[in-house]
Amino acid sequence: MNPSTTDAKARQAAPPPTDNPGPAAARPAAPRPRRPVFTGRRGLSIAAFMAPAALFVAIFVYYPMIAGGQMAFRNWNLNDLTDTSWVGLKNFKGILDDPVFYTVLGNTAVWVVGSIVPQFVIGFAIALWLRRRFRFRGLYQALIFFPWAISGFLIGILFRWMFNSEFGVVNDLLEKAHLIDTPIPWLADPKTAMTAVVIANIWYGVTFFTIMILAALQSIPDEIYEAAALDGAGKVRTLFQITIPSIRGTLALTVLLRVIWIFNFPDIIFGMTGGGPSNETHIVTTWMISITQQGDYGKASAVGLIVVAMLMVFSVFYLTATRERNGKTS
Amino acid sequence: MINKESTAGRAVRITFLTGWLIVTVFPLYWITITSLKSPGTIFSPSIAYWPEHFSLANYTGLFSKAQFGVYLTNSLVIATVAGAVATVISLLSAYVLARFEFRSKTALLMAALVTQMIPSFIALGPLYMLMTELQLVDNRLGLTLVYIAVCIPFCTVMLRGFFENVPDALEEAAMIDGCSRLGALFRVLLPVMQPGIIAAFIFNFVNCWNELFLSVTLMNSDANKTVPTALNGFISSFNIDWGSMSAAAVLTIAPTMVLFAFASRYIVQGLTSGAVKG
C-alpha cells in the first residue's frame, strides 16, 4: 500500500531504461537529476499545480469525512437536533450491545470470503487460459470486461430480476434442468438470499482478478518456462513452483485491495435486497446506510469508524503475513 | 511461449472460456430481452427466451409516464462536466507527482489512497449540511462539484502512472529546444498521453454516471434527479414495474458499455500498471 516503498522498490529492482515495451518494464527507473532551471520557483509551481486538486478534495471529501468522524462521539440524530452534545463512546457501546451488529459482522465475513475465493479461483484460471494467443482473444477480453461498465446498484437490480421467485430466469433454468421441482424464493428466504447476492458479486468481480493476474503473468519472461519445460517440469509443478511464486506480490496486493473494496461495497446488496430479509443480507456498509436513513448519524459514523479500524488491523496483519512468506521463498 | 497443449487441455480451456463468456453476457441479454417484451408478457408463467413479438412499449412508457429524458440529460451533463474538469485538474496534480521529487509527496499520495479506504457514507451527513450552507442542495452544479472532488484522487493516481510511462527525455529535448516547462507539458507530453487521458475521462464519466448514494442524498426534486436516483425510486415503490425497470436499465448501461468498449485497453493499463510494478 505504501507508495513510497513501492517506488523505492521499483527503482532498485528495475534495470536502466531499455526499449523493452513490457507492461512492467515501461517505466523510467533511475532517479532523475535535479533540474537547476526550476530551483527558484520549484516550490511555487508544485503548489500551483497541486492547488486545484487539493482544494476540491479538502472541501468536498476530507472536510465531510472528518466532520463525519467526530459525529461518532456525539449525540447526532436528525430527528432531534436540539442536543448534539459530546457523548464519548456511547454510540460505540450502543453498537456493541446491538445484536444486529453481530449478525451483520457474520454476514460481512460470508460476503467477503464467499465472494473473493471464487473470484480469485475463476479469475486466475481465466487469466492462465488467456495467456495463450487465440484468434478472438482481444474481443474476448473486451467482452468479459463489460460487467465493469455497470454500476453495482444496477447489477443488483439485474440479478434481483433474474432471481425473482415467480418470473425469474434462474428458477426457470433450474426447473428445466430438473434440479429443482418448486421455485425457490431466493431473495425472500433468509437461507438463500446471501447465496444469491454473493453469486451476483462473483459475476461482477472475476474480471478484476483476470485483468490484474493476466498483466502480472505477461511480465514473467518466457525463458523461465522454456527452462522449466527442458527440465521436464509438468504443468502443475510449473504452476506452483514458477508461475505463482513469480507473481506472488501482485496476487497478495490484488487480494488485499479486493478485500477492502468488497468490505466497503454495499451497492449490489442495496439494489438486490436492501439488506433483507430480516437483516440476513446486511453487511456493515449497508447497515450503515440504513442507520443513516433513520437519521442516527452518530451511530452510523461509529459503525464507519469500526469498519476503518477493522480494515486497518486486517491490512497490517495481512501485509505482515504475506511479506514474511515472500521473504522465505526468495 | 507455453509448452504444447494436449487435445484434452484444449477442450477444457475452450469449454471453460466459452462457459464464462455465456455467464458474463447472459444477464445483459436477459435484461435486454425483458425490456423488449410487451408489458403483459413479462409476467407470464412460461418464460420466453426469445419473445414472439418485440415491443418498444416499455421504452416509450419511460418517456411519457416518467420524465426519463430529464434524468438522462441531467446525468449526461453532470457526468460530462465533472469527468472533464476532474481529468484536467488531475492532470496537473499527476504531472507534479510524476515529475518532481519533494518532501510531502508520499503524504499526498497516501492522502489520495486513504480516500479509497474509508467508507464514504461517513461523509454523507456532513456533506449534506455543508451543501445546505452553500445553498447547493438539489442543485446540479452542487452535485457536479462533489463528483469532481470524488473523482480526483483515483484519477490522479491513474494519470500519474501514464505520465511515468513517458520518458523524461522527451520533455528535456523540448526544453533544450527552448520550450518552457508548461509548453513542454502541453505540446509534447499531453499529445503522447492522449489515449491515457481519454481513458481517464471515460473512467470518471462512467463513475459519475453510475454514482448513486451522493446523488440520492443531494438531489430531491424530480427535475434534478440523475438516472441512478430515478432507478432507486423505481425499486423503492412497493411493486416494481419490471418492464419500465428493464428498459431504464438498458438505457443506463448502453452508453457506458460503448465507452468502455472504446477505452478498455487503456483503462486496463491504467488499473494494472500500479499494482504490477509494486
XYZ file of C-alpha atoms in Angstrom:
608
model
C 0.000 0.000 0.000
C 2.678 2.462 0.926
C 3.583 4.224 -2.297
C 6.998 5.321 -1.106
C 8.191 1.773 -0.557
C 6.818 0.521 -3.850
C 8.515 3.413 -5.601
C 11.783 2.702 -3.909
C 11.490 -0.995 -4.667
C 10.708 -0.397 -8.295
C 13.616 1.958 -8.581
C 16.062 -0.506 -7.078
C 14.778 -3.501 -8.952
C 14.209 -2.029 -12.363
C 17.053 -2.163 -14.856
C 18.202 1.036 -16.522
C 15.647 2.187 -19.086
C 15.660 -0.063 -22.112
C 13.493 -0.348 -25.154
C 11.584 -3.252 -23.648
C 7.914 -2.311 -24.035
C 6.631 -4.849 -21.480
C 3.945 -3.543 -19.149
C 6.072 -3.719 -16.026
C 9.292 -2.521 -17.573
C 7.947 0.521 -19.370
C 8.811 2.833 -16.545
C 11.732 5.195 -16.288
C 13.545 3.908 -13.274
C 16.720 5.805 -12.495
C 16.334 8.731 -10.076
C 16.212 11.879 -12.108
C 18.869 14.516 -11.787
C 17.622 17.753 -10.245
C 16.785 20.347 -12.778
C 18.575 23.533 -11.770
C 16.339 25.612 -14.013
C 13.485 25.287 -11.549
C 15.170 25.611 -8.196
C 13.955 29.147 -7.647
C 10.294 28.716 -8.476
C 10.072 24.983 -7.940
C 8.115 25.035 -4.686
C 5.751 27.633 -6.019
C 4.972 25.764 -9.217
C 4.437 22.491 -7.356
C 1.960 24.261 -5.085
C 0.200 25.921 -8.006
C -0.219 22.612 -9.842
C -1.440 20.791 -6.755
C -3.753 23.552 -5.510
C -6.964 22.829 -7.500
C -6.922 19.111 -6.686
C -6.077 19.748 -3.048
C -8.816 22.363 -2.656
C -11.548 20.209 -4.159
C -10.605 17.116 -2.190
C -10.164 19.068 1.054
C -13.556 20.777 0.848
C -15.770 18.041 -0.540
C -14.033 14.863 0.628
C -11.815 15.446 3.639
C -13.879 18.024 5.469
C -17.103 15.932 5.420
C -15.159 12.788 6.264
C -13.514 14.332 9.329
C -16.731 16.044 10.358
C -18.435 12.666 9.993
C -15.747 11.008 12.074
C -16.312 13.337 15.029
C -20.071 12.745 14.889
C -19.349 9.219 16.109
C -18.585 10.729 19.536
C -21.651 12.968 19.629
C -25.344 12.593 20.018
C -26.336 13.446 16.473
C -29.782 12.382 15.379
C -31.604 14.175 12.581
C -34.902 13.519 14.352
C -33.794 15.613 17.293
C -31.025 18.123 16.701
C -31.602 20.091 19.914
C -28.955 18.107 21.753
C -25.758 17.408 19.823
C -23.525 17.121 22.857
C -20.387 15.015 23.114
C -21.219 11.592 24.472
C -17.855 9.873 24.424
C -18.101 6.214 23.459
C -21.855 5.910 23.943
C -22.513 5.281 20.225
C -19.902 2.536 20.146
C -21.382 0.935 23.259
C -24.797 1.054 21.647
C -23.446 -0.816 18.629
C -21.712 -3.473 20.714
C -24.955 -4.010 22.643
C -26.985 -4.324 19.453
C -27.470 -7.998 18.482
C -27.935 -6.964 14.833
C -24.283 -5.870 14.793
C -23.109 -9.457 15.291
C -25.454 -10.797 12.602
C -24.085 -8.101 10.309
C -20.477 -8.998 11.144
C -21.110 -12.651 10.349
C -22.830 -11.697 7.095
C -19.912 -9.467 6.147
C -17.479 -12.340 6.672
C -19.589 -14.639 4.474
C -19.947 -11.880 1.868
C -16.209 -11.142 1.699
C -14.863 -14.713 1.842
C -17.680 -16.203 -0.225
C -17.109 -13.630 -2.950
C -13.360 -13.387 -3.006
C -12.410 -17.074 -3.077
C -14.434 -17.958 -6.196
C -13.479 -14.645 -7.815
C -9.838 -15.451 -7.266
C -10.010 -19.050 -8.472
C -12.100 -18.347 -11.588
C -10.203 -15.142 -12.351
C -6.859 -16.921 -12.056
C -7.985 -19.797 -14.277
C -9.234 -17.451 -16.987
C -6.023 -15.435 -16.829
C -3.935 -18.609 -17.261
C -6.011 -19.661 -20.240
C -5.930 -16.210 -21.783
C -2.142 -16.191 -21.791
C -2.175 -18.363 -24.887
C -2.869 -16.380 -28.035
C -6.011 -17.201 -29.964
C -7.865 -15.504 -32.716
C -10.551 -13.600 -30.823
C -8.574 -13.014 -27.648
C -8.869 -9.216 -27.831
C -12.604 -9.410 -28.398
C -12.950 -11.962 -25.617
C -11.146 -9.718 -23.160
C -13.301 -6.756 -24.144
C -16.475 -8.833 -23.676
C -15.644 -10.178 -20.239
C -14.699 -6.629 -19.253
C -18.289 -5.453 -19.754
C -19.632 -6.006 -16.222
C -17.237 -3.297 -15.162
C -19.117 -0.645 -17.076
C -22.230 -1.287 -14.973
C -22.804 0.142 -11.525
C -23.053 -2.263 -8.619
C -26.509 -0.929 -7.917
C -27.723 -1.842 -11.413
C -26.101 -5.253 -11.171
C -28.127 -5.736 -8.025
C -31.255 -4.852 -9.981
C -30.343 -7.177 -12.867
C -29.865 -10.119 -10.509
C -32.896 -9.178 -8.464
C -34.933 -9.702 -11.598
C -33.192 -12.937 -12.544
C -33.623 -14.325 -9.021
C -37.307 -13.334 -8.901
C -39.134 -16.302 -7.426
C -42.114 -16.324 -9.780
C -40.874 -14.903 -13.075
C -37.128 -15.223 -12.587
C -34.990 -16.922 -15.183
C -32.790 -18.664 -12.596
C -35.650 -20.762 -11.232
C -36.873 -21.431 -14.756
C -33.471 -22.729 -15.864
C -33.095 -24.857 -12.743
C -36.552 -26.340 -13.295
C -35.810 -27.063 -16.950
C -32.610 -28.816 -15.874
C -34.674 -30.809 -13.351
C -32.506 -29.614 -10.482
C -35.493 -28.273 -8.550
C -39.207 -29.110 -8.576
C -40.656 -25.997 -6.985
C -39.408 -22.434 -7.440
C -37.003 -21.206 -4.765
C -37.931 -17.837 -3.210
C -34.267 -16.801 -3.447
C -34.403 -13.268 -2.105
C -37.269 -13.771 0.338
C -35.767 -16.743 2.120
C -33.084 -15.823 4.701
C -31.263 -19.077 3.909
C -30.805 -18.408 0.191
C -30.656 -14.617 -0.013
C -26.978 -14.382 0.888
C -26.097 -17.028 -1.704
C -27.885 -15.011 -4.360
C -26.121 -11.713 -3.579
C -22.758 -13.475 -3.401
C -23.379 -15.024 -6.835
C -24.053 -11.561 -8.243
C -20.848 -10.260 -6.704
C -18.802 -13.168 -8.063
C -20.164 -12.449 -11.536
C -19.042 -8.847 -11.181
C -15.629 -9.342 -9.602
C -13.966 -12.145 -11.569
C -12.879 -9.754 -14.300
C -10.809 -7.640 -11.936
C -8.737 -10.659 -10.900
C -8.384 -11.763 -14.508
C -7.103 -8.352 -15.551
C -4.618 -7.983 -12.716
C -3.331 -11.552 -12.860
C -3.062 -11.573 -16.647
C -0.973 -8.393 -16.566
C 1.302 -9.965 -13.967
C 1.579 -13.233 -15.925
C 2.642 -11.349 -19.008
C 5.557 -9.876 -17.110
C 7.072 -13.336 -16.448
C 9.826 -13.924 -19.005
C 9.256 -16.833 -21.406
C 12.774 -18.152 -20.798
C 11.811 -19.353 -17.324
C 9.045 -21.502 -18.795
C 11.347 -22.809 -21.503
C 13.924 -23.779 -18.888
C 11.264 -25.493 -16.784
C 9.999 -27.415 -19.804
C 13.559 -28.538 -20.630
C 13.955 -29.769 -17.066
C 10.804 -31.812 -17.545
C 8.588 -29.942 -15.104
C 4.923 -30.832 -15.505
C 2.070 -28.353 -15.723
C 1.063 -28.484 -12.080
C 4.651 -28.148 -10.916
C 5.260 -25.233 -13.249
C 2.157 -23.525 -11.887
C 3.084 -23.905 -8.223
C 6.852 -23.534 -8.453
C 7.217 -20.899 -11.136
C 4.023 -19.078 -12.010
C 2.625 -18.459 -8.533
C 5.928 -17.551 -6.844
C 6.757 -15.134 -9.682
C 3.560 -13.145 -9.276
C 3.115 -13.549 -5.539
C 3.446 -9.808 -4.944
C 0.668 -8.940 -7.364
C -1.550 -11.718 -6.036
C -1.142 -10.526 -2.458
C -1.795 -6.894 -3.311
C -4.792 -7.698 -5.514
C -6.413 -9.810 -2.809
C -5.835 -7.077 -0.211
C -7.337 -4.372 -2.434
C -10.332 -6.559 -3.183
C -10.979 -7.437 0.449
C -11.008 -3.745 1.372
C -13.164 -2.943 -1.590
C -15.736 -5.740 -1.191
C -15.972 -4.943 2.517
C -16.908 -1.380 1.571
C -19.166 -2.308 -1.326
C -22.862 -2.078 -0.448
C -24.135 -1.305 -3.974
C -25.085 -4.800 -5.175
C -26.828 -5.691 -1.922
C -28.526 -2.297 -1.799
C -30.017 -2.835 -5.260
C -30.816 -6.505 -4.793
C -32.244 -6.980 -1.298
C -31.709 -3.731 0.597
C -30.273 -5.856 3.425
C -33.343 -8.016 3.884
C -34.946 -10.411 4.552
C -34.771 -9.689 8.300
C -31.224 -8.262 8.108
C -29.869 -11.523 6.662
C -28.008 -9.819 3.809
C -26.941 -6.687 5.678
C -23.203 -6.183 5.646
C -21.608 -3.418 7.715
C -21.862 -0.792 4.992
C -25.483 -1.489 4.007
C -26.360 -1.484 7.682
C -24.617 1.874 7.986
C -26.755 3.217 5.133
C -29.959 2.054 6.767
C -28.916 3.671 10.061
C -28.163 6.898 8.174
C -31.581 6.734 6.563
C -33.134 6.515 10.019
C -31.309 9.757 10.833
C -28.944 8.490 13.521
C -25.735 9.967 12.109
C -23.851 9.454 15.356
C -24.373 5.706 15.341
C -23.754 5.429 11.583
C -20.432 7.269 11.927
C -19.417 4.996 14.772
C -20.099 1.980 12.536
C -17.963 3.670 9.854
C -15.057 4.124 12.266
C -15.327 0.498 13.339
C -15.086 -0.500 9.651
C -11.988 1.648 9.172
C -10.371 0.191 12.292
C -11.129 -3.376 11.203
C -9.746 -2.792 7.725
C -6.576 -1.223 9.108
C -5.936 -4.088 11.514
C -6.614 -6.563 8.730
C -4.268 -4.742 6.314
C -1.426 -4.698 8.824
C -1.796 -8.406 9.639
C -2.165 -9.315 6.011
C 0.827 -7.301 4.845
C 2.997 -8.737 7.635
C 1.928 -12.284 6.824
C 2.442 -12.015 3.077
C 5.738 -10.187 3.469
C 7.127 -12.921 5.719
C 6.177 -15.584 3.235
C 7.672 -13.623 0.386
C 10.877 -13.321 2.363
C 11.111 -17.080 2.910
C 10.774 -18.016 -0.717
C 13.178 -15.519 -2.208
C 5.584 -19.374 -25.231
C 3.874 -22.157 -23.312
C 4.509 -25.809 -23.987
C 2.237 -27.564 -26.436
C -1.319 -28.092 -25.394
C -2.925 -31.523 -25.359
C -6.238 -32.060 -27.099
C -7.935 -32.626 -23.769
C -6.377 -29.468 -22.348
C -7.573 -27.501 -25.321
C -11.105 -28.843 -24.917
C -11.154 -27.915 -21.243
C -9.857 -24.444 -21.988
C -12.353 -23.742 -24.747
C -15.272 -25.130 -22.748
C -14.392 -23.090 -19.700
C -13.746 -19.840 -21.537
C -16.934 -20.194 -23.572
C -18.885 -21.065 -20.440
C -17.668 -17.986 -18.629
C -18.425 -15.799 -21.625
C -22.020 -17.058 -21.627
C -22.302 -16.461 -17.879
C -20.953 -12.929 -18.326
C -23.159 -11.964 -21.212
C -26.362 -13.674 -20.099
C -27.612 -11.087 -17.563
C -27.180 -8.359 -20.170
C -29.009 -10.439 -22.744
C -31.745 -11.145 -20.242
C -32.413 -7.542 -19.216
C -32.466 -6.503 -22.883
C -34.914 -9.267 -23.841
C -37.124 -8.410 -20.870
C -37.214 -4.763 -21.888
C -38.336 -5.697 -25.407
C -41.262 -7.884 -24.338
C -44.675 -6.309 -24.388
C -45.584 -5.300 -20.822
C -48.222 -8.023 -20.436
C -45.959 -10.952 -21.360
C -43.222 -10.192 -18.808
C -45.336 -11.613 -16.013
C -46.323 -14.836 -17.673
C -45.725 -18.223 -16.051
C -43.969 -19.640 -19.117
C -40.847 -17.569 -19.608
C -39.940 -16.745 -23.203
C -36.252 -16.720 -24.044
C -36.975 -15.134 -27.382
C -40.250 -13.178 -27.446
C -42.715 -13.820 -30.248
C -43.431 -10.135 -30.567
C -40.929 -7.413 -29.870
C -42.302 -4.235 -28.416
C -40.891 -0.839 -27.575
C -43.764 -0.035 -25.244
C -41.546 -0.188 -22.156
C -39.232 2.415 -23.658
C -41.901 4.796 -24.862
C -43.605 4.470 -21.484
C -40.444 5.657 -19.763
C -40.513 8.926 -21.633
C -44.250 9.519 -21.477
C -45.048 8.312 -17.958
C -41.773 9.172 -16.226
C -39.502 12.069 -17.070
C -36.734 9.759 -18.125
C -35.467 12.204 -20.737
C -34.844 14.756 -17.992
C -32.914 12.236 -15.886
C -30.807 11.170 -18.856
C -29.974 14.781 -19.702
C -29.057 15.550 -16.086
C -26.796 12.523 -15.885
C -25.186 13.247 -19.219
C -24.419 16.897 -18.418
C -23.218 16.277 -14.867
C -21.053 13.281 -15.754
C -19.516 15.005 -18.774
C -18.652 18.235 -16.980
C -17.478 16.551 -13.774
C -15.473 13.945 -15.678
C -13.765 16.531 -17.859
C -12.957 19.012 -15.073
C -11.687 16.229 -12.820
C -9.438 14.978 -15.625
C -7.925 18.426 -16.201
C -7.324 19.056 -12.501
C -5.898 15.559 -12.029
C -3.567 16.061 -14.983
C -1.929 18.952 -13.147
C -1.544 17.106 -9.853
C -0.489 13.857 -11.541
C 2.149 15.718 -13.548
C 3.715 17.166 -10.428
C 3.584 13.829 -8.606
C 5.201 12.033 -11.527
C 7.897 14.545 -12.424
C 9.059 16.211 -9.215
C 10.652 14.894 -6.073
C 9.537 16.730 -2.965
C 9.137 16.099 0.705
C 5.352 15.923 1.109
C 4.883 13.743 -1.976
C 4.415 10.471 -0.105
C 1.955 12.129 2.240
C -0.062 13.464 -0.692
C -0.206 10.065 -2.376
C -1.256 8.465 0.895
C -3.945 11.117 1.295
C -5.272 10.144 -2.131
C -5.253 6.430 -1.311
C -6.871 6.836 2.109
C -9.972 8.322 0.474
C -10.457 4.978 -1.256
C -10.385 3.049 2.012
C -12.824 4.941 4.225
C -16.500 4.191 3.660
C -17.865 7.305 2.003
C -21.165 7.083 3.881
C -19.460 8.514 6.913
C -19.280 11.779 4.975
C -22.866 11.884 3.719
C -24.401 13.697 6.682
C -21.809 16.468 6.990
C -21.690 16.842 3.214
C -25.427 17.427 3.156
C -25.069 20.110 5.827
C -22.139 21.718 4.006
C -24.094 21.820 0.772
C -27.098 23.261 2.600
C -24.934 26.120 3.820
C -23.515 26.694 0.353
C -27.101 26.563 -0.964
C -26.077 23.798 -3.332
C -28.506 21.094 -2.220
C -30.765 19.849 -5.000
C -28.591 21.722 -7.448
C -26.856 20.275 -10.496
C -23.804 22.469 -10.054
C -23.508 21.277 -6.461
C -23.536 17.602 -7.411
C -21.033 18.310 -10.207
C -18.606 19.933 -7.753
C -18.855 16.960 -5.395
C -18.308 14.498 -8.245
C -15.214 16.377 -9.390
C -13.758 16.076 -5.902
C -14.644 12.387 -5.634
C -13.023 11.571 -8.995
C -9.771 13.438 -8.402
C -7.875 11.064 -6.064
C -8.069 7.915 -8.167
C -7.789 9.826 -11.441
C -4.583 11.432 -10.204
C -3.075 8.083 -9.283
C -4.089 6.641 -12.652
C -2.730 9.557 -14.697
C 0.481 9.580 -12.697
C 1.073 6.058 -13.957
C 0.601 7.211 -17.551
C 2.977 10.160 -17.055
C 5.620 7.821 -15.695
C 5.394 5.711 -18.828
C 6.557 8.684 -20.902
C 10.336 9.050 -20.737
C 11.711 12.305 -19.309
C 13.964 12.634 -22.323
C 11.026 13.751 -24.430
C 10.363 16.860 -22.362
C 14.020 17.540 -21.785
C 14.617 17.596 -25.524
C 11.722 20.017 -25.949
C 13.031 22.270 -23.191
C 16.523 22.266 -24.624
C 14.916 23.385 -27.864
C 13.545 26.376 -25.996
C 10.174 25.175 -24.811
C 9.039 26.313 -21.362
C 8.007 23.653 -18.843
C 4.343 24.386 -19.465
C 4.970 24.420 -23.191
C 6.644 21.043 -22.954
C 3.700 19.715 -20.951
C 1.071 20.895 -23.396
C 2.874 20.494 -26.714
C 4.868 17.330 -26.097
C 3.590 15.331 -23.132
C -0.170 15.629 -23.465
C -0.327 14.605 -27.130
C 1.714 11.482 -26.354
C -0.561 10.662 -23.433
C -3.795 11.215 -25.314
C -5.073 7.625 -25.010
C -4.417 7.656 -21.277
C -6.195 10.974 -20.860
C -9.223 9.758 -22.791
C -9.298 6.596 -20.695
C -9.140 8.645 -17.501
C -12.009 10.816 -18.695
C -14.116 7.800 -19.607
C -13.379 6.218 -16.254
C -14.514 9.403 -14.477
C -17.555 9.759 -16.694
C -18.698 6.205 -16.039
C -18.174 6.577 -12.287
C -20.237 9.777 -12.177
C -22.874 8.331 -14.481
C -23.263 5.327 -12.185
C -23.000 7.122 -8.842
C -25.999 6.569 -6.583
C -25.595 7.428 -2.906
C -24.363 11.023 -3.186
C -26.984 11.784 -5.764
C -29.767 10.269 -3.670
C -28.616 12.335 -0.701
C -28.243 15.647 -2.509
C -30.945 15.652 -5.188
C -34.610 15.509 -4.279
C -36.682 17.322 -6.876
C -37.742 15.405 -9.959
C -36.222 17.971 -12.325
C -32.743 17.475 -10.849
C -32.620 13.707 -10.476
C -29.966 11.657 -12.203
C -30.685 8.253 -13.722
C -29.497 6.106 -10.770
C -31.585 8.213 -8.371
C -34.608 7.654 -10.555
C -33.933 3.902 -10.681
C -33.705 3.905 -6.911
C -37.137 5.491 -6.871
C -38.413 2.669 -9.102
C -37.259 -0.064 -6.712
C -38.409 1.788 -3.608
C -42.010 1.580 -4.684
C -43.800 -1.467 -3.388
C -44.458 -3.198 -6.696
C -41.602 -2.965 -9.139
C -42.676 -2.426 -12.726
C -40.083 -4.700 -14.286
C -40.938 -3.633 -17.814
C -40.024 0.015 -17.252
C -37.220 -1.033 -14.951
C -35.529 -3.219 -17.546
C -35.891 -0.585 -20.267
C -34.391 2.027 -17.930
C -31.566 -0.351 -17.041
C -30.737 -0.923 -20.706
C -30.695 2.819 -21.385
C -28.395 3.333 -18.403
C -25.995 0.550 -19.290
C -25.746 1.107 -23.050
C -23.718 4.374 -23.089
C -21.182 3.185 -20.545
C -20.696 -0.108 -22.336
C -19.975 1.675 -25.592
C -17.471 3.970 -23.890
C -15.773 1.089 -22.095
C -15.519 -0.868 -25.315
C -13.537 2.012 -26.814
C -11.248 2.535 -23.880
C -10.992 -0.867 -22.189
C -7.382 -1.400 -23.274
C -6.201 1.847 -21.711
C -8.332 1.519 -18.619
C -6.822 -1.916 -18.063
C -3.380 -0.389 -18.495
C -4.183 2.342 -16.006
C -5.520 -0.110 -13.447
C -2.760 -2.672 -13.710
C 0.369 -0.536 -14.023
C 0.307 0.461 -10.369
C -0.171 -2.961 -8.864
C 2.047 -4.973 -11.156
C 5.125 -2.838 -10.784
C 4.790 -2.723 -6.963
